[in-house]
């Protein structure tokens, strides 16, 4: 046996080391019985936009931890900002989380369900002398707050008697005052080094309809006065956030402590950043609203609905999230890592078919006119269990324009006058000539075939170096094919020229539409969203929105690492 010594000892250690820091914290808490053996997480989106791949990291983490440790995970909408939030987003978020493969069971929660409780808690803090109504304007409040290097100044209303604050707070709720005229603020410390702790606003006046509570309220709690208590109400054990909330943790803890309620613990991890794209919902909204993309589900966007439409699978996204891990420092992941995760999944599951993106007509001169034969093609060369299908062959076929050259170096192993090439699953053909149009473009290639080479090998043992794909012209189906490139030209879209903004870095060539592509007849009834590998061209899906029987539309999800590269090295 060649087993390295102590393998069984070290593998247990390795397994522990492979756990990311949040898993390690959960395991420690479980071992110490910190929450009576409970693990309860939540994914807390604000319904002000569509989810993106960054959210997927948080979803996989929160739902993943719950699943791994036999716990629960809530889906909670942090809906405290009625002017930005809509039901459309709530529904889209639910769909995306479900699509990713996660289930919140009966634990669909809304911060807005806690508005009464939050109001009562605000009253409790006023009574305890821990909060006051402040009449400073937004502008003045900012001025009084100070800066990173200078302490703030106390508001002149800070020592207002609790009775007066209670009265004003009730009247704010009753709608007596216009927007922005008063706020409820926590009385903490205007000199705190953490600016978040300088008497933060708890409630603001906002005469706006809420997507769930309608016009019941005209004052709304701030996110910071809502988030920690929502976690407390739901008895969350591990409240997992991105790093930008680290500064807010002391404030969440302060509210919880002053209110004397159940205390979850917050842990922060690094948000996902990806090259050549961006994830701010505000910016994605701008791209959608200004028509730079076709909608939230534009396949070039990093939104989950965009990725889904592009042909991404839930498994690919989950595997990607697993691969990138969870850390405490910010970094940027290269887009190729995400694409690689998709390729790995589709390589396993996508049936192989032929698609000719830019067709060039080829006439096989010695093939009988009117003859059609059915040839057997494998659905997945490495997986015989995925079966075979019949593909028609006839005298006129299409090949890729790029697979023919009038003149070519010796190492171009595709079609060249006088040279022979293998048609995948069919015959050897030899190029005898070509036809050009007035513009000098090759519009037809002439060949002869060797009937002895049916199936792709010659009885005399002669070899050809190149294999190309093809489609019988009369049997093939016309299709629109959409090819995508990065949404931005620069890896960091914020890396702008003087005086320009990130919009200037949009890639003008991020979408290429081919309207004359051809696919094999077996795709006539392809289901919306179905995934295929077009051999040598990449992975494609049937566009779930625009594709119709008789008017097929395919999206290239991701290009291929050409598996036939070894026979084409000279390219
Ligand atoms: P954005 O900055 O894109 O507008 P957000 O943080 O405002 O996003 P929320 O709806 O508040 O969006 O996010 C819900 C959860 O998803 C939060 O816990 C947030 O930390 C997490 N999240 C958001 N963006 C990322 C990201 N890029 N990587 C990991 N987690 C993220
Ligand atoms: Mg946010």
PDB file of N, CA and C in Angstrom, residues 74-148:
ATOM      1  N   UNK A  74     -33.994  32.293   7.027  1.00  0.00           N
ATOM      2  CA  UNK A  74     -35.161  33.093   6.629  1.00  0.00           C
ATOM      3  C   UNK A  74     -34.844  33.892   5.378  1.00  0.00           C
ATOM      4  N   UNK A  75     -35.882  34.144   4.609  1.00  0.00           N
ATOM      5  CA  UNK A  75     -35.769  35.180   3.576  1.00  0.00           C
ATOM      6  C   UNK A  75     -36.470  36.387   4.156  1.00  0.00           C
ATOM      7  N   UNK A  76     -35.696  37.467   4.384  1.00  0.00           N
ATOM      8  CA  UNK A  76     -36.320  38.654   4.956  1.00  0.00           C
ATOM      9  C   UNK A  76     -36.113  39.879   4.075  1.00  0.00           C
ATOM     10  N   UNK A  77     -37.198  40.513   3.743  1.00  0.00           N
ATOM     11  CA  UNK A  77     -37.110  41.752   2.992  1.00  0.00           C
ATOM     12  C   UNK A  77     -36.915  42.896   3.970  1.00  0.00           C
ATOM     13  N   UNK A  78     -35.804  43.596   3.799  1.00  0.00           N
ATOM     14  CA  UNK A  78     -35.512  44.763   4.624  1.00  0.00           C
ATOM     15  C   UNK A  78     -36.130  45.961   3.929  1.00  0.00           C
ATOM     16  N   UNK A  79     -37.423  46.127   4.142  1.00  0.00           N
ATOM     17  CA  UNK A  79     -38.165  47.103   3.334  1.00  0.00           C
ATOM     18  C   UNK A  79     -38.530  48.355   4.134  1.00  0.00           C
ATOM     19  N   UNK A  80     -37.517  49.177   4.396  1.00  0.00           N
ATOM     20  CA  UNK A  80     -37.741  50.378   5.208  1.00  0.00           C
ATOM     21  C   UNK A  80     -37.711  51.661   4.390  1.00  0.00           C
ATOM     22  N   UNK A  81     -37.552  51.525   3.086  1.00  0.00           N
ATOM     23  CA  UNK A  81     -37.418  52.727   2.262  1.00  0.00           C
ATOM     24  C   UNK A  81     -38.474  52.734   1.150  1.00  0.00           C
ATOM     25  N   UNK A  82     -39.709  53.187   1.490  1.00  0.00           N
ATOM     26  CA  UNK A  82     -40.842  52.998   0.570  1.00  0.00           C
ATOM     27  C   UNK A  82     -40.663  53.642  -0.796  1.00  0.00           C
ATOM     28  N   UNK A  83     -39.821  54.664  -0.901  1.00  0.00           N
ATOM     29  CA  UNK A  83     -39.730  55.342  -2.194  1.00  0.00           C
ATOM     30  C   UNK A  83     -38.952  54.530  -3.230  1.00  0.00           C
ATOM     31  N   UNK A  84     -38.161  53.576  -2.766  1.00  0.00           N
ATOM     32  CA  UNK A  84     -37.334  52.806  -3.700  1.00  0.00           C
ATOM     33  C   UNK A  84     -37.825  51.374  -3.894  1.00  0.00           C
ATOM     34  N   UNK A  85     -38.798  50.967  -3.086  1.00  0.00           N
ATOM     35  CA  UNK A  85     -39.121  49.540  -3.045  1.00  0.00           C
ATOM     36  C   UNK A  85     -40.433  49.221  -3.748  1.00  0.00           C
ATOM     37  N   UNK A  86     -40.448  48.035  -4.375  1.00  0.00           N
ATOM     38  CA  UNK A  86     -41.635  47.657  -5.145  1.00  0.00           C
ATOM     39  C   UNK A  86     -41.884  46.162  -5.056  1.00  0.00           C
ATOM     40  N   UNK A  87     -43.156  45.802  -5.227  1.00  0.00           N
ATOM     41  CA  UNK A  87     -43.545  44.393  -5.246  1.00  0.00           C
ATOM     42  C   UNK A  87     -42.871  43.616  -6.368  1.00  0.00           C
ATOM     43  N   UNK A  88     -42.695  44.293  -7.490  1.00  0.00           N
ATOM     44  CA  UNK A  88     -42.029  43.637  -8.622  1.00  0.00           C
ATOM     45  C   UNK A  88     -40.688  43.051  -8.172  1.00  0.00           C
ATOM     46  N   UNK A  89     -39.964  43.822  -7.351  1.00  0.00           N
ATOM     47  CA  UNK A  89     -38.662  43.359  -6.890  1.00  0.00           C
ATOM     48  C   UNK A  89     -38.809  42.206  -5.891  1.00  0.00           C
ATOM     49  N   UNK A  90     -39.823  42.303  -5.039  1.00  0.00           N
ATOM     50  CA  UNK A  90     -40.053  41.228  -4.059  1.00  0.00           C
ATOM     51  C   UNK A  90     -40.252  39.909  -4.803  1.00  0.00           C
ATOM     52  N   UNK A  91     -41.121  39.931  -5.798  1.00  0.00           N
ATOM     53  CA  UNK A  91     -41.434  38.699  -6.530  1.00  0.00           C
ATOM     54  C   UNK A  91     -40.203  38.185  -7.282  1.00  0.00           C
ATOM     55  N   UNK A  92     -39.462  39.103  -7.891  1.00  0.00           N
ATOM     56  CA  UNK A  92     -38.276  38.692  -8.649  1.00  0.00           C
ATOM     57  C   UNK A  92     -37.230  38.080  -7.706  1.00  0.00           C
ATOM     58  N   UNK A  93     -37.087  38.649  -6.527  1.00  0.00           N
ATOM     59  CA  UNK A  93     -36.101  38.134  -5.573  1.00  0.00           C
ATOM     60  C   UNK A  93     -36.489  36.726  -5.121  1.00  0.00           C
ATOM     61  N   UNK A  94     -37.776  36.539  -4.840  1.00  0.00           N
ATOM     62  CA  UNK A  94     -38.237  35.205  -4.430  1.00  0.00           C
ATOM     63  C   UNK A  94     -37.951  34.184  -5.531  1.00  0.00           C
ATOM     64  N   UNK A  95     -38.249  34.577  -6.761  1.00  0.00           N
ATOM     65  CA  UNK A  95     -38.024  33.664  -7.882  1.00  0.00           C
ATOM     66  C   UNK A  95     -36.537  33.295  -7.998  1.00  0.00           C
ATOM     67  N   UNK A  96     -35.684  34.303  -7.836  1.00  0.00           N
ATOM     68  CA  UNK A  96     -34.245  34.046  -7.988  1.00  0.00           C
ATOM     69  C   UNK A  96     -33.697  33.145  -6.878  1.00  0.00           C
ATOM     70  N   UNK A  97     -34.161  33.366  -5.660  1.00  0.00           N
ATOM     71  CA  UNK A  97     -33.653  32.541  -4.550  1.00  0.00           C
ATOM     72  C   UNK A  97     -34.093  31.094  -4.760  1.00  0.00           C
ATOM     73  N   UNK A  98     -35.347  30.925  -5.156  1.00  0.00           N
ATOM     74  CA  UNK A  98     -35.868  29.578  -5.431  1.00  0.00           C
ATOM     75  C   UNK A  98     -35.099  28.930  -6.565  1.00  0.00           C
ATOM     76  N   UNK A  99     -34.864  29.719  -7.599  1.00  0.00           N
ATOM     77  CA  UNK A  99     -34.150  29.180  -8.772  1.00  0.00           C
ATOM     78  C   UNK A  99     -32.756  28.697  -8.374  1.00  0.00           C
ATOM     79  N   UNK A 100     -32.108  29.443  -7.478  1.00  0.00           N
ATOM     80  CA  UNK A 100     -30.769  29.035  -7.040  1.00  0.00           C
ATOM     81  C   UNK A 100     -30.808  27.722  -6.267  1.00  0.00           C
ATOM     82  N   UNK A 101     -32.006  27.327  -5.862  1.00  0.00           N
ATOM     83  CA  UNK A 101     -32.150  26.018  -5.224  1.00  0.00           C
ATOM     84  C   UNK A 101     -32.369  26.095  -3.722  1.00  0.00           C
ATOM     85  N   UNK A 102     -32.789  27.254  -3.219  1.00  0.00           N
ATOM     86  CA  UNK A 102     -32.957  27.374  -1.775  1.00  0.00           C
ATOM     87  C   UNK A 102     -34.420  27.589  -1.404  1.00  0.00           C
ATOM     88  N   UNK A 103     -34.743  27.170  -0.185  1.00  0.00           N
ATOM     89  CA  UNK A 103     -36.130  27.149   0.244  1.00  0.00           C
ATOM     90  C   UNK A 103     -36.208  27.767   1.643  1.00  0.00           C
ATOM     91  N   UNK A 104     -37.020  28.794   1.789  1.00  0.00           N
ATOM     92  CA  UNK A 104     -37.170  29.435   3.089  1.00  0.00           C
ATOM     93  C   UNK A 104     -38.368  28.869   3.854  1.00  0.00           C
ATOM     94  N   UNK A 105     -39.008  27.855   3.277  1.00  0.00           N
ATOM     95  CA  UNK A 105     -40.131  27.228   3.977  1.00  0.00           C
ATOM     96  C   UNK A 105     -41.194  28.265   4.298  1.00  0.00           C
ATOM     97  N   UNK A 106     -41.640  28.304   5.557  1.00  0.00           N
ATOM     98  CA  UNK A 106     -42.669  29.293   5.919  1.00  0.00           C
ATOM     99  C   UNK A 106     -42.034  30.530   6.552  1.00  0.00           C
ATOM    100  N   UNK A 107     -40.737  30.705   6.307  1.00  0.00           N
ATOM    101  CA  UNK A 107     -40.044  31.821   6.958  1.00  0.00           C
ATOM    102  C   UNK A 107     -39.767  32.965   5.983  1.00  0.00           C
ATOM    103  N   UNK A 108     -40.855  33.440   5.389  1.00  0.00           N
ATOM    104  CA  UNK A 108     -40.767  34.636   4.552  1.00  0.00           C
ATOM    105  C   UNK A 108     -41.103  35.813   5.462  1.00  0.00           C
ATOM    106  N   UNK A 109     -40.140  36.708   5.662  1.00  0.00           N
ATOM    107  CA  UNK A 109     -40.321  37.781   6.643  1.00  0.00           C
ATOM    108  C   UNK A 109     -40.147  39.145   5.974  1.00  0.00           C
ATOM    109  N   UNK A 110     -40.734  40.118   6.590  1.00  0.00           N
ATOM    110  CA  UNK A 110     -40.612  41.489   6.103  1.00  0.00           C
ATOM    111  C   UNK A 110     -40.318  42.380   7.302  1.00  0.00           C
ATOM    112  N   UNK A 111     -39.337  43.236   7.181  1.00  0.00           N
ATOM    113  CA  UNK A 111     -39.087  44.196   8.253  1.00  0.00           C
ATOM    114  C   UNK A 111     -40.339  45.036   8.488  1.00  0.00           C
ATOM    115  N   UNK A 112     -41.101  45.270   7.423  1.00  0.00           N
ATOM    116  CA  UNK A 112     -42.306  46.103   7.593  1.00  0.00           C
ATOM    117  C   UNK A 112     -43.326  45.444   8.519  1.00  0.00           C
ATOM    118  N   UNK A 113     -43.240  44.127   8.690  1.00  0.00           N
ATOM    119  CA  UNK A 113     -44.128  43.475   9.663  1.00  0.00           C
ATOM    120  C   UNK A 113     -43.775  43.876  11.095  1.00  0.00           C
ATOM    121  N   UNK A 114     -42.603  44.445  11.269  1.00  0.00           N
ATOM    122  CA  UNK A 114     -42.159  44.811  12.626  1.00  0.00           C
ATOM    123  C   UNK A 114     -42.335  46.300  12.898  1.00  0.00           C
ATOM    124  N   UNK A 115     -42.983  47.023  12.006  1.00  0.00           N
ATOM    125  CA  UNK A 115     -43.100  48.478  12.195  1.00  0.00           C
ATOM    126  C   UNK A 115     -43.758  48.846  13.527  1.00  0.00           C
ATOM    127  N   UNK A 116     -44.806  48.119  13.943  1.00  0.00           N
ATOM    128  CA  UNK A 116     -45.452  48.430  15.236  1.00  0.00           C
ATOM    129  C   UNK A 116     -44.483  48.217  16.389  1.00  0.00           C
ATOM    130  N   UNK A 117     -43.817  47.063  16.341  1.00  0.00           N
ATOM    131  CA  UNK A 117     -42.864  46.739  17.402  1.00  0.00           C
ATOM    132  C   UNK A 117     -41.719  47.764  17.434  1.00  0.00           C
ATOM    133  N   UNK A 118     -41.252  48.151  16.274  1.00  0.00           N
ATOM    134  CA  UNK A 118     -40.141  49.113  16.210  1.00  0.00           C
ATOM    135  C   UNK A 118     -40.586  50.455  16.782  1.00  0.00           C
ATOM    136  N   UNK A 119     -41.815  50.821  16.504  1.00  0.00           N
ATOM    137  CA  UNK A 119     -42.355  52.083  17.044  1.00  0.00           C
ATOM    138  C   UNK A 119     -42.377  52.014  18.569  1.00  0.00           C
ATOM    139  N   UNK A 120     -42.870  50.891  19.082  1.00  0.00           N
ATOM    140  CA  UNK A 120     -42.911  50.739  20.550  1.00  0.00           C
ATOM    141  C   UNK A 120     -41.515  50.811  21.149  1.00  0.00           C
ATOM    142  N   UNK A 121     -40.577  50.204  20.453  1.00  0.00           N
ATOM    143  CA  UNK A 121     -39.196  50.241  20.965  1.00  0.00           C
ATOM    144  C   UNK A 121     -38.632  51.664  20.928  1.00  0.00           C
ATOM    145  N   UNK A 122     -39.002  52.400  19.927  1.00  0.00           N
ATOM    146  CA  UNK A 122     -38.543  53.787  19.846  1.00  0.00           C
ATOM    147  C   UNK A 122     -39.098  54.565  21.044  1.00  0.00           C
ATOM    148  N   UNK A 123     -40.379  54.342  21.346  1.00  0.00           N
ATOM    149  CA  UNK A 123     -41.007  55.009  22.505  1.00  0.00           C
ATOM    150  C   UNK A 123     -40.270  54.626  23.788  1.00  0.00           C
ATOM    151  N   UNK A 124     -39.946  53.331  23.874  1.00  0.00           N
ATOM    152  CA  UNK A 124     -39.217  52.852  25.064  1.00  0.00           C
ATOM    153  C   UNK A 124     -37.886  53.600  25.229  1.00  0.00           C
ATOM    154  N   UNK A 125     -37.188  53.823  24.134  1.00  0.00           N
ATOM    155  CA  UNK A 125     -35.894  54.511  24.235  1.00  0.00           C
ATOM    156  C   UNK A 125     -36.077  55.991  24.574  1.00  0.00           C
ATOM    157  N   UNK A 126     -37.144  56.592  24.059  1.00  0.00           N
ATOM    158  CA  UNK A 126     -37.398  58.003  24.419  1.00  0.00           C
ATOM    159  C   UNK A 126     -37.655  58.098  25.925  1.00  0.00           C
ATOM    160  N   UNK A 127     -38.500  57.198  26.400  1.00  0.00           N
ATOM    161  CA  UNK A 127     -38.837  57.226  27.833  1.00  0.00           C
ATOM    162  C   UNK A 127     -37.608  57.021  28.697  1.00  0.00           C
ATOM    163  N   UNK A 128     -36.693  56.210  28.202  1.00  0.00           N
ATOM    164  CA  UNK A 128     -35.475  55.932  28.985  1.00  0.00           C
ATOM    165  C   UNK A 128     -34.439  57.045  28.831  1.00  0.00           C
ATOM    166  N   UNK A 129     -34.787  58.104  28.111  1.00  0.00           N
ATOM    167  CA  UNK A 129     -33.835  59.201  27.916  1.00  0.00           C
ATOM    168  C   UNK A 129     -32.733  58.850  26.930  1.00  0.00           C
ATOM    169  N   UNK A 130     -32.978  57.855  26.094  1.00  0.00           N
ATOM    170  CA  UNK A 130     -31.955  57.403  25.155  1.00  0.00           C
ATOM    171  C   UNK A 130     -32.240  57.858  23.721  1.00  0.00           C
ATOM    172  N   UNK A 131     -33.326  58.593  23.551  1.00  0.00           N
ATOM    173  CA  UNK A 131     -33.634  59.072  22.199  1.00  0.00           C
ATOM    174  C   UNK A 131     -34.404  60.370  22.317  1.00  0.00           C
ATOM    175  N   UNK A 132     -34.294  61.218  21.304  1.00  0.00           N
ATOM    176  CA  UNK A 132     -34.959  62.521  21.361  1.00  0.00           C
ATOM    177  C   UNK A 132     -35.382  62.958  19.975  1.00  0.00           C
ATOM    178  N   UNK A 133     -36.393  63.795  19.940  1.00  0.00           N
ATOM    179  CA  UNK A 133     -36.816  64.378  18.671  1.00  0.00           C
ATOM    180  C   UNK A 133     -35.934  65.597  18.405  1.00  0.00           C
ATOM    181  N   UNK A 134     -35.395  65.634  17.204  1.00  0.00           N
ATOM    182  CA  UNK A 134     -34.482  66.702  16.827  1.00  0.00           C
ATOM    183  C   UNK A 134     -35.115  67.505  15.697  1.00  0.00           C
ATOM    184  N   UNK A 135     -35.076  68.814  15.827  1.00  0.00           N
ATOM    185  CA  UNK A 135     -35.710  69.669  14.811  1.00  0.00           C
ATOM    186  C   UNK A 135     -34.710  70.209  13.774  1.00  0.00           C
ATOM    187  N   UNK A 136     -33.473  69.750  13.833  1.00  0.00           N
ATOM    188  CA  UNK A 136     -32.499  70.224  12.839  1.00  0.00           C
ATOM    189  C   UNK A 136     -32.893  69.701  11.454  1.00  0.00           C
ATOM    190  N   UNK A 137     -32.599  70.490  10.442  1.00  0.00           N
ATOM    191  CA  UNK A 137     -32.840  70.028   9.070  1.00  0.00           C
ATOM    192  C   UNK A 137     -31.773  68.993   8.710  1.00  0.00           C
ATOM    193  N   UNK A 138     -31.966  68.333   7.589  1.00  0.00           N
ATOM    194  CA  UNK A 138     -30.992  67.318   7.147  1.00  0.00           C
ATOM    195  C   UNK A 138     -29.616  67.957   6.993  1.00  0.00           C
ATOM    196  N   UNK A 139     -29.614  69.125   6.395  1.00  0.00           N
ATOM    197  CA  UNK A 139     -28.386  69.877   6.167  1.00  0.00           C
ATOM    198  C   UNK A 139     -27.682  70.193   7.492  1.00  0.00           C
ATOM    199  N   UNK A 140     -28.452  70.718   8.450  1.00  0.00           N
ATOM    200  CA  UNK A 140     -27.874  71.057   9.759  1.00  0.00           C
ATOM    201  C   UNK A 140     -27.382  69.801  10.480  1.00  0.00           C
ATOM    202  N   UNK A 141     -28.156  68.744  10.360  1.00  0.00           N
ATOM    203  CA  UNK A 141     -27.761  67.495  11.026  1.00  0.00           C
ATOM    204  C   UNK A 141     -26.387  67.056  10.512  1.00  0.00           C
ATOM    205  N   UNK A 142     -26.196  67.199   9.207  1.00  0.00           N
ATOM    206  CA  UNK A 142     -24.909  66.842   8.608  1.00  0.00           C
ATOM    207  C   UNK A 142     -23.793  67.723   9.164  1.00  0.00           C
ATOM    208  N   UNK A 143     -24.069  69.017   9.230  1.00  0.00           N
ATOM    209  CA  UNK A 143     -23.049  69.947   9.752  1.00  0.00           C
ATOM    210  C   UNK A 143     -22.673  69.632  11.195  1.00  0.00           C
ATOM    211  N   UNK A 144     -23.673  69.320  11.987  1.00  0.00           N
ATOM    212  CA  UNK A 144     -23.424  69.022  13.400  1.00  0.00           C
ATOM    213  C   UNK A 144     -22.687  67.698  13.606  1.00  0.00           C
ATOM    214  N   UNK A 145     -22.721  66.856  12.556  1.00  0.00           N
ATOM    215  CA  UNK A 145     -22.179  65.496  12.749  1.00  0.00           C
ATOM    216  C   UNK A 145     -20.657  65.484  12.867  1.00  0.00           C
ATOM    217  N   UNK A 146     -19.982  66.503  12.336  1.00  0.00           N
ATOM    218  CA  UNK A 146     -18.524  66.516  12.374  1.00  0.00           C
ATOM    219  C   UNK A 146     -17.949  65.677  11.248  1.00  0.00           C
ATOM    220  N   UNK A 147     -16.659  65.397  11.330  1.00  0.00           N
ATOM    221  CA  UNK A 147     -15.992  64.642  10.256  1.00  0.00           C
ATOM    222  C   UNK A 147     -15.185  63.525  10.888  1.00  0.00           C
ATOM    223  N   UNK A 148     -14.462  62.814  10.037  1.00  0.00           N
ATOM    224  CA  UNK A 148     -13.624  61.723  10.545  1.00  0.00           C
ATOM    225  C   UNK A 148     -12.585  62.241  11.526  1.00  0.00           C
TER     226      UNK A 148
END
